[in-house]
Amino acid sequence: MYEHNTKIKKLIKDKNIKLTTARVAILEILEKAKKPLSYEDIKVDISMDKATFYRNIAKFEKEDMINSFESNDKKRYFELKKEPHAHFICMECNSIQCIKNIDITLPNYEIYNVTINGKCPDCQI
Amino acid sequence: MYEHNTKIKKLIKDKNIKLTTARVAILEILEKAKKPLSYEDIKVDISMDKATFYRNIAKFEKEDMINSFESNDKKRYFELKKEPHAHFICMECNSIQCIKNIDITLPNYEIYNVTINGKCPDCQI
DNA sequence: CTATTAAATGCGACTAAGTTGCAATTGAAT
DNA sequence: ATTCAATTGCAACTTAGTCGCATTTAATAG
């Protein structure tokens, strides 16, 4: 059905959730990608029902394993949670870029996610 | 049909778009609100077809009169464009707050919009 | 190793924000 | 007042994401 990978398996086992092929597959793709992916994106690589995908994503978010945000194209994008960073979304070409050299703090607020919308260097006239 | 207001009328006339009652009504409500509103929000005050609302919003955005962003509840929120500022969206209570004392610049990027997701002070345990 | 059972999967039907086509209406300009 | 393009409102549509339910799978106990 899907490929396997011991590192990813450990990641799942460490949380107390069931180790399933679908979960391994999702996390493996997210790790390989090294950029946020949507359901449409993962579907290119593996055929998985969207209900399964989104239900697992919900579980991963609850277990604090992934981040997500909505892009310009109305789709949610997901990535493995590593060092916190912001995302830039270009409103011209819809590309998504991870922005690491920015950090935002607001006293008394807990910040999960920062999204910056605008025009990327490539899309300036 | 809707209320009128000379200040808003001027705002429309200054762009080269038609002055219609729907447009006056939308801008007037956005101005009164002083916070971003969704279609659902404006519909509480005036009965306007959603196609009319969204088509006018699209025109306002094209004319650079308003800002918009998507909140946690999957709805788009709109506000009159004034001083640039970020928005904080609480993922617990879905409230939206304007954050003025933050400014983000990225060399070679044009930034339209910054959204911060997290937990607001009221929602910390 | 097999039986048990709670959790996970996949399918199809559904939801809801936003979009589109089109006929009727309105507002700016002559 | 007349004209004509732009705008409005309705209904039908689109589409990402959700939900119910019957079937399958993974973890555990025996």
mmCIF file of C-alpha atoms (C1' of nucleotides) in Angstrom:
data_model
loop_
_atom_site.group_PDB
_atom_site.id
_atom_site.type_symbol
_atom_site.label_atom_id
_atom_site.label_comp_id
_atom_site.label_asym_id
_atom_site.label_seq_id
_atom_site.Cartn_x
_atom_site.Cartn_y
_atom_site.Cartn_z
ATOM 1 C CA MET A 1 0.000 0.000 0.000
ATOM 2 C CA TYR A 2 2.408 2.695 1.155
ATOM 3 C CA GLU A 3 6.176 2.776 1.832
ATOM 4 C CA HIS A 4 7.563 2.507 5.335
ATOM 5 C CA ASN A 5 10.262 4.211 7.377
ATOM 6 C CA THR A 6 11.471 3.523 10.901
ATOM 7 C CA LYS A 7 12.159 7.146 11.815
ATOM 8 C CA ILE A 8 8.584 8.118 10.999
ATOM 9 C CA LYS A 9 7.270 5.045 12.796
ATOM 10 C CA LYS A 10 9.056 6.149 15.940
ATOM 11 C CA LEU A 11 7.542 9.607 15.594
ATOM 12 C CA ILE A 12 4.081 8.029 15.685
ATOM 13 C CA LYS A 13 4.829 5.494 18.405
ATOM 14 C CA ASP A 14 6.087 8.253 20.709
ATOM 15 C CA LYS A 15 2.608 9.747 20.725
ATOM 16 C CA ASN A 16 -0.011 7.318 21.897
ATOM 17 C CA ILE A 17 -1.747 6.856 18.592
ATOM 18 C CA LYS A 18 -2.081 3.819 16.380
ATOM 19 C CA LEU A 19 0.640 3.140 13.846
ATOM 20 C CA THR A 20 -1.163 2.839 10.533
ATOM 21 C CA THR A 21 0.080 2.787 6.979
ATOM 22 C CA ALA A 22 -1.854 5.935 6.156
ATOM 23 C CA ARG A 23 -0.203 7.837 8.993
ATOM 24 C CA VAL A 24 3.263 6.680 8.037
ATOM 25 C CA ALA A 25 2.591 7.663 4.439
ATOM 26 C CA ILE A 26 1.392 11.174 5.285
ATOM 27 C CA LEU A 27 4.265 11.952 7.626
ATOM 28 C CA GLU A 28 6.802 10.511 5.234
ATOM 29 C CA ILE A 29 5.603 12.701 2.408
ATOM 30 C CA LEU A 30 5.528 15.778 4.606
ATOM 31 C CA GLU A 31 9.077 15.066 5.701
ATOM 32 C CA LYS A 32 10.364 14.496 2.209
ATOM 33 C CA ALA A 33 8.690 17.623 0.900
ATOM 34 C CA LYS A 34 10.387 20.049 3.282
ATOM 35 C CA LYS A 35 7.648 22.529 2.440
ATOM 36 C CA PRO A 36 3.962 22.730 3.333
ATOM 37 C CA LEU A 37 1.670 20.462 1.334
ATOM 38 C CA SER A 38 -2.077 20.318 0.743
ATOM 39 C CA TYR A 39 -4.288 17.261 0.311
ATOM 40 C CA GLU A 40 -4.123 17.782 -3.451
ATOM 41 C CA ASP A 41 -0.344 17.715 -3.237
ATOM 42 C CA ILE A 42 -0.102 14.457 -1.327
ATOM 43 C CA LYS A 43 -2.688 12.827 -3.557
ATOM 44 C CA VAL A 44 -0.267 13.109 -6.455
ATOM 45 C CA ASP A 45 2.041 10.698 -4.646
ATOM 46 C CA ILE A 46 -0.333 8.378 -2.863
ATOM 47 C CA SER A 47 -3.990 7.580 -3.360
ATOM 48 C CA MET A 48 -5.638 8.177 -0.027
ATOM 49 C CA ASP A 49 -9.213 9.100 0.693
ATOM 50 C CA LYS A 50 -9.600 12.697 1.740
ATOM 51 C CA ALA A 51 -11.576 11.786 4.846
ATOM 52 C CA THR A 52 -8.683 9.617 5.975
ATOM 53 C CA PHE A 53 -6.204 12.348 5.211
ATOM 54 C CA TYR A 54 -8.038 15.105 7.040
ATOM 55 C CA ARG A 55 -8.888 12.912 10.030
ATOM 56 C CA ASN A 56 -5.249 11.996 10.443
ATOM 57 C CA ILE A 57 -4.197 15.591 9.978
ATOM 58 C CA ALA A 58 -6.613 16.540 12.751
ATOM 59 C CA LYS A 59 -5.038 13.956 15.014
ATOM 60 C CA PHE A 60 -1.518 15.103 14.148
ATOM 61 C CA GLU A 61 -2.471 18.675 14.963
ATOM 62 C CA LYS A 62 -3.954 17.631 18.262
ATOM 63 C CA GLU A 63 -0.737 15.766 19.045
ATOM 64 C CA ASP A 64 1.189 18.895 18.098
ATOM 65 C CA MET A 65 3.089 17.117 15.354
ATOM 66 C CA ILE A 66 2.237 19.467 12.483
ATOM 67 C CA ASN A 67 1.445 23.083 11.653
ATOM 68 C CA SER A 68 -1.133 24.233 9.209
ATOM 69 C CA PHE A 69 -2.354 27.376 7.552
ATOM 70 C CA GLU A 70 -4.593 28.385 4.731
ATOM 71 C CA SER A 71 -3.091 29.689 1.523
ATOM 72 C CA ASN A 72 -4.396 31.952 -1.158
ATOM 73 C CA ASP A 73 -5.806 29.138 -3.199
ATOM 74 C CA LYS A 74 -8.294 28.317 -0.420
ATOM 75 C CA LYS A 75 -6.498 25.122 0.520
ATOM 76 C CA ARG A 76 -4.957 24.209 3.839
ATOM 77 C CA TYR A 77 -1.261 23.432 3.863
ATOM 78 C CA PHE A 78 0.484 21.201 6.373
ATOM 79 C CA GLU A 79 4.073 20.716 7.478
ATOM 80 C CA LEU A 80 5.925 18.848 10.190
ATOM 81 C CA LYS A 81 6.465 21.022 13.229
ATOM 82 C CA LYS A 82 10.135 21.877 13.578
ATOM 83 C CA GLU A 83 11.689 25.256 14.404
ATOM 84 C CA PRO A 84 8.942 27.870 14.426
ATOM 85 C CA HIS A 85 8.939 30.101 11.358
ATOM 86 C CA ALA A 86 6.618 32.304 9.362
ATOM 87 C CA HIS A 87 5.217 31.664 5.894
ATOM 88 C CA PHE A 88 5.133 34.045 3.015
ATOM 89 C CA ILE A 89 2.359 33.499 0.490
ATOM 90 C CA CYS A 90 2.642 35.238 -2.845
ATOM 91 C CA MET A 91 -0.711 36.529 -4.000
ATOM 92 C CA GLU A 92 0.407 36.557 -7.620
ATOM 93 C CA CYS A 93 1.916 33.128 -8.134
ATOM 94 C CA ASN A 94 0.518 31.428 -4.994
ATOM 95 C CA SER A 95 3.935 30.131 -4.018
ATOM 96 C CA ILE A 96 4.652 29.512 -0.361
ATOM 97 C CA GLN A 97 8.003 30.275 1.220
ATOM 98 C CA CYS A 98 9.263 29.542 4.709
ATOM 99 C CA ILE A 99 10.622 32.662 6.383
ATOM 100 C CA LYS A 100 12.983 31.759 9.196
ATOM 101 C CA ASN A 101 14.683 35.040 9.994
ATOM 102 C CA ILE A 102 11.702 36.783 11.494
ATOM 103 C CA ASP A 103 10.375 36.474 14.960
ATOM 104 C CA ILE A 104 7.324 37.947 16.398
ATOM 105 C CA THR A 105 6.300 38.035 20.015
ATOM 106 C CA LEU A 106 3.289 39.630 21.591
ATOM 107 C CA PRO A 107 3.157 39.865 25.377
ATOM 108 C CA ASN A 108 0.414 37.627 26.830
ATOM 109 C CA TYR A 109 -0.319 36.028 23.478
ATOM 110 C CA GLU A 110 0.611 32.507 22.499
ATOM 111 C CA ILE A 111 1.625 32.481 18.836
ATOM 112 C CA TYR A 112 1.242 29.333 16.773
ATOM 113 C CA ASN A 113 1.508 30.651 13.297
ATOM 114 C CA VAL A 114 2.411 33.720 11.254
ATOM 115 C CA THR A 115 1.374 34.220 7.652
ATOM 116 C CA ILE A 116 2.569 37.062 5.465
ATOM 117 C CA ASN A 117 0.737 37.771 2.227
ATOM 118 C CA GLY A 118 2.197 39.831 -0.532
ATOM 119 C CA LYS A 119 4.199 39.773 -3.718
ATOM 120 C CA CYS A 120 7.361 37.690 -3.851
ATOM 121 C CA PRO A 121 10.606 38.944 -5.462
ATOM 122 C CA ASP A 122 9.961 36.933 -8.637
ATOM 123 C CA CYS A 123 6.570 38.562 -9.117
ATOM 124 C CA GLN A 124 7.698 42.203 -8.871
ATOM 125 C CA ILE A 125 7.108 43.583 -12.352
ATOM 126 C CA MET B 1 -32.883 50.822 0.789
ATOM 127 C CA TYR B 2 -29.668 51.698 2.567
ATOM 128 C CA GLU B 3 -28.469 54.767 4.519
ATOM 129 C CA HIS B 4 -26.234 57.371 2.935
ATOM 130 C CA ASN B 5 -23.185 59.375 3.937
ATOM 131 C CA THR B 6 -21.311 62.097 2.077
ATOM 132 C CA LYS B 7 -17.849 61.117 3.321
ATOM 133 C CA ILE B 8 -18.274 57.598 1.999
ATOM 134 C CA LYS B 9 -19.736 58.922 -1.233
ATOM 135 C CA LYS B 10 -16.613 60.973 -1.795
ATOM 136 C CA LEU B 11 -14.479 57.891 -1.150
ATOM 137 C CA ILE B 12 -16.257 56.138 -4.007
ATOM 138 C CA LYS B 13 -16.342 59.119 -6.355
ATOM 139 C CA ASP B 14 -12.578 59.557 -6.004
ATOM 140 C CA LYS B 15 -12.084 56.192 -7.628
ATOM 141 C CA ASN B 16 -13.683 55.949 -11.027
ATOM 142 C CA ILE B 17 -16.429 53.540 -10.105
ATOM 143 C CA LYS B 18 -20.181 53.972 -10.012
ATOM 144 C CA LEU B 19 -21.758 55.338 -6.868
ATOM 145 C CA THR B 20 -24.388 52.799 -5.912
ATOM 146 C CA THR B 21 -26.423 52.320 -2.769
ATOM 147 C CA ALA B 22 -24.892 48.899 -2.193
ATOM 148 C CA ARG B 23 -21.374 50.314 -2.301
ATOM 149 C CA VAL B 24 -22.196 53.155 0.059
ATOM 150 C CA ALA B 25 -23.815 50.696 2.444
ATOM 151 C CA ILE B 26 -20.852 48.294 2.526
ATOM 152 C CA LEU B 27 -18.260 51.019 3.054
ATOM 153 C CA GLU B 28 -20.378 52.723 5.688
ATOM 154 C CA ILE B 29 -20.693 49.547 7.714
ATOM 155 C CA LEU B 30 -16.996 48.787 7.399
ATOM 156 C CA GLU B 31 -16.183 52.269 8.594
ATOM 157 C CA LYS B 32 -18.559 52.153 11.548
ATOM 158 C CA ALA B 33 -17.296 48.725 12.597
ATOM 159 C CA LYS B 34 -13.660 49.723 13.010
ATOM 160 C CA LYS B 35 -12.794 46.045 12.843
ATOM 161 C CA PRO B 36 -12.801 43.505 10.018
ATOM 162 C CA LEU B 37 -16.196 42.141 9.016
ATOM 163 C CA SER B 38 -17.385 39.149 7.012
ATOM 164 C CA TYR B 39 -20.385 38.881 4.725
ATOM 165 C CA GLU B 40 -22.309 37.229 7.551
ATOM 166 C CA ASP B 41 -21.507 40.215 9.737
ATOM 167 C CA ILE B 42 -22.738 42.839 7.322
ATOM 168 C CA LYS B 43 -25.866 40.840 6.569
ATOM 169 C CA VAL B 44 -26.990 41.376 10.148
ATOM 170 C CA ASP B 45 -27.257 45.083 9.423
ATOM 171 C CA ILE B 46 -28.368 45.174 5.808
ATOM 172 C CA SER B 47 -29.955 42.630 3.538
ATOM 173 C CA MET B 48 -27.744 42.408 0.508
ATOM 174 C CA ASP B 49 -27.267 39.517 -1.844
ATOM 175 C CA LYS B 50 -23.943 37.787 -1.376
ATOM 176 C CA ALA B 51 -23.078 38.014 -5.059
ATOM 177 C CA THR B 52 -23.498 41.790 -4.871
ATOM 178 C CA PHE B 53 -21.433 41.939 -1.721
ATOM 179 C CA TYR B 54 -18.544 39.856 -3.027
ATOM 180 C CA ARG B 55 -18.505 41.548 -6.416
ATOM 181 C CA ASN B 56 -18.256 44.929 -4.784
ATOM 182 C CA ILE B 57 -15.620 43.689 -2.395
ATOM 183 C CA ALA B 58 -13.620 42.476 -5.382
ATOM 184 C CA LYS B 59 -13.885 45.918 -6.945
ATOM 185 C CA PHE B 60 -12.879 47.633 -3.694
ATOM 186 C CA GLU B 61 -9.839 45.393 -3.435
ATOM 187 C CA LYS B 62 -8.875 46.136 -6.997
ATOM 188 C CA GLU B 63 -9.178 49.846 -6.240
ATOM 189 C CA ASP B 64 -7.036 49.302 -3.174
ATOM 190 C CA MET B 65 -9.727 50.565 -0.822
ATOM 191 C CA ILE B 66 -9.891 47.554 1.487
ATOM 192 C CA ASN B 67 -7.817 44.755 2.990
ATOM 193 C CA SER B 68 -8.972 41.227 3.479
ATOM 194 C CA PHE B 69 -7.842 38.013 5.044
ATOM 195 C CA GLU B 70 -9.266 34.657 5.947
ATOM 196 C CA SER B 71 -9.986 33.841 9.543
ATOM 197 C CA ASN B 72 -10.174 30.605 11.441
ATOM 198 C CA ASP B 73 -13.862 30.168 10.806
ATOM 199 C CA LYS B 74 -13.228 29.834 7.057
ATOM 200 C CA LYS B 75 -14.719 33.222 6.290
ATOM 201 C CA ARG B 76 -13.050 36.189 4.675
ATOM 202 C CA TYR B 77 -12.927 39.395 6.658
ATOM 203 C CA PHE B 78 -12.715 42.879 5.180
ATOM 204 C CA GLU B 79 -11.732 46.284 6.494
ATOM 205 C CA LEU B 80 -11.109 49.742 5.120
ATOM 206 C CA LYS B 81 -7.465 50.248 4.279
ATOM 207 C CA LYS B 82 -5.904 52.716 6.683
ATOM 208 C CA GLU B 83 -2.551 52.466 8.463
ATOM 209 C CA PRO B 84 -1.055 49.050 7.742
ATOM 210 C CA HIS B 85 -1.284 46.649 10.677
ATOM 211 C CA ALA B 86 -1.274 42.957 11.447
ATOM 212 C CA HIS B 87 -4.200 40.834 12.635
ATOM 213 C CA PHE B 88 -4.204 38.395 15.457
ATOM 214 C CA ILE B 89 -6.710 35.562 15.188
ATOM 215 C CA CYS B 90 -7.442 33.545 18.300
ATOM 216 C CA MET B 91 -7.796 29.876 17.479
ATOM 217 C CA GLU B 92 -9.841 29.256 20.624
ATOM 218 C CA CYS B 93 -12.475 31.974 20.542
ATOM 219 C CA ASN B 94 -12.052 33.047 16.888
ATOM 220 C CA SER B 95 -11.799 36.701 17.867
ATOM 221 C CA ILE B 96 -9.833 39.022 15.604
ATOM 222 C CA GLN B 97 -7.648 41.796 16.945
ATOM 223 C CA CYS B 98 -5.797 44.523 15.108
ATOM 224 C CA ILE B 99 -2.127 44.617 16.090
ATOM 225 C CA LYS B 100 -0.627 48.007 15.313
ATOM 226 C CA ASN B 101 2.694 47.928 17.140
ATOM 227 C CA ILE B 102 4.372 45.372 14.977
ATOM 228 C CA ASP B 103 6.050 45.909 11.683
ATOM 229 C CA ILE B 104 7.510 43.394 9.400
ATOM 230 C CA THR B 105 9.650 44.005 6.387
ATOM 231 C CA LEU B 106 11.290 41.526 4.074
ATOM 232 C CA PRO B 107 13.818 42.815 1.555
ATOM 233 C CA ASN B 108 12.534 42.457 -2.020
ATOM 234 C CA TYR B 109 9.086 41.405 -0.859
ATOM 235 C CA GLU B 110 5.988 43.548 -1.033
ATOM 236 C CA ILE B 111 3.870 42.858 2.036
ATOM 237 C CA TYR B 112 0.113 43.368 1.930
ATOM 238 C CA ASN B 113 -1.029 41.527 4.940
ATOM 239 C CA VAL B 114 0.193 39.805 8.095
ATOM 240 C CA THR B 115 -1.869 37.320 10.076
ATOM 241 C CA ILE B 116 -0.862 35.880 13.415
ATOM 242 C CA ASN B 117 -2.689 32.822 14.712
ATOM 243 C CA GLY B 118 -2.587 31.747 18.318
ATOM 244 C CA LYS B 119 -4.268 32.028 21.665
ATOM 245 C CA CYS B 120 -5.325 35.447 22.900
ATOM 246 C CA PRO B 121 -4.762 36.588 26.506
ATOM 247 C CA ASP B 122 -8.396 35.877 27.436
ATOM 248 C CA CYS B 123 -8.085 32.280 26.276
ATOM 249 C CA GLN B 124 -4.972 31.336 28.252
ATOM 250 C CA ILE B 125 -6.163 28.742 30.767
ATOM 251 C "C1'" DC C 1 -0.799 -17.948 17.088
ATOM 252 C "C1'" DT C 2 -5.720 -16.828 17.237
ATOM 253 C "C1'" DA C 3 -9.644 -14.181 18.996
ATOM 254 C "C1'" DT C 4 -11.332 -9.828 20.428
ATOM 255 C "C1'" DT C 5 -12.386 -5.087 20.024
ATOM 256 C "C1'" DA C 6 -11.572 -0.315 19.653
ATOM 257 C "C1'" DA C 7 -9.758 2.606 16.347
ATOM 258 C "C1'" DA C 8 -8.977 3.664 11.503
ATOM 259 C "C1'" DT C 9 -10.312 3.459 6.679
ATOM 260 C "C1'" DG C 10 -13.018 4.424 2.444
ATOM 261 C "C1'" DC C 11 -17.092 5.555 0.278
ATOM 262 C "C1'" DG C 12 -20.822 8.624 -0.637
ATOM 263 C "C1'" DA C 13 -23.587 12.120 0.848
ATOM 264 C "C1'" DC C 14 -23.383 16.507 2.754
ATOM 265 C "C1'" DT C 15 -22.018 21.554 4.123
ATOM 266 C "C1'" DA C 16 -21.108 26.228 3.427
ATOM 267 C "C1'" DA C 17 -18.336 30.123 1.635
ATOM 268 C "C1'" DG C 18 -17.769 32.024 -2.329
ATOM 269 C "C1'" DT C 19 -18.526 32.312 -7.727
ATOM 270 C "C1'" DT C 20 -20.985 32.628 -12.120
ATOM 271 C "C1'" DG C 21 -24.662 33.223 -15.768
ATOM 272 C "C1'" DC C 22 -28.351 35.760 -16.869
ATOM 273 C "C1'" DA C 23 -32.415 38.678 -16.921
ATOM 274 C "C1'" DA C 24 -34.014 42.861 -14.711
ATOM 275 C "C1'" DT C 25 -32.688 47.332 -12.739
ATOM 276 C "C1'" DT C 26 -30.092 51.504 -11.921
ATOM 277 C "C1'" DG C 27 -27.222 55.439 -12.527
ATOM 278 C "C1'" DA C 28 -24.212 58.501 -15.379
ATOM 279 C "C1'" DA C 29 -23.969 60.960 -19.590
ATOM 280 C "C1'" DT C 30 -25.957 62.937 -23.549
ATOM 281 C "C1'" DA D 1 -36.111 62.200 -20.948
ATOM 282 C "C1'" DT D 2 -33.329 58.640 -23.377
ATOM 283 C "C1'" DT D 3 -29.727 55.549 -23.812
ATOM 284 C "C1'" DC D 4 -26.510 52.060 -22.592
ATOM 285 C "C1'" DA D 5 -23.071 50.089 -19.874
ATOM 286 C "C1'" DA D 6 -22.549 48.800 -15.238
ATOM 287 C "C1'" DT D 7 -24.769 46.806 -11.247
ATOM 288 C "C1'" DT D 8 -28.028 44.007 -8.844
ATOM 289 C "C1'" DG D 9 -30.451 39.770 -7.268
ATOM 290 C "C1'" DC D 10 -31.660 35.230 -7.932
ATOM 291 C "C1'" DA D 11 -30.595 30.496 -8.600
ATOM 292 C "C1'" DA D 12 -27.526 27.206 -9.932
ATOM 293 C "C1'" DC D 13 -22.942 25.837 -9.359
ATOM 294 C "C1'" DT D 14 -18.086 24.885 -7.393
ATOM 295 C "C1'" DT D 15 -15.029 22.968 -4.201
ATOM 296 C "C1'" DA D 16 -12.370 22.192 0.147
ATOM 297 C "C1'" DG D 17 -13.420 20.012 3.895
ATOM 298 C "C1'" DT D 18 -16.735 17.138 7.156
ATOM 299 C "C1'" DC D 19 -19.727 13.320 8.672
ATOM 300 C "C1'" DG D 20 -22.246 8.797 9.059
ATOM 301 C "C1'" DC D 21 -21.720 4.241 8.501
ATOM 302 C "C1'" DA D 22 -20.293 -0.319 7.098
ATOM 303 C "C1'" DT D 23 -15.862 -2.658 6.534
ATOM 304 C "C1'" DT D 24 -11.081 -3.375 7.677
ATOM 305 C "C1'" DT D 25 -6.941 -3.174 10.489
ATOM 306 C "C1'" DA D 26 -3.844 -2.926 14.358
ATOM 307 C "C1'" DA D 27 -2.938 -3.687 19.177
ATOM 308 C "C1'" DT D 28 -3.889 -6.618 23.152
ATOM 309 C "C1'" DA D 29 -5.236 -10.627 25.779
ATOM 310 C "C1'" DG D 30 -5.538 -15.358 26.102
#
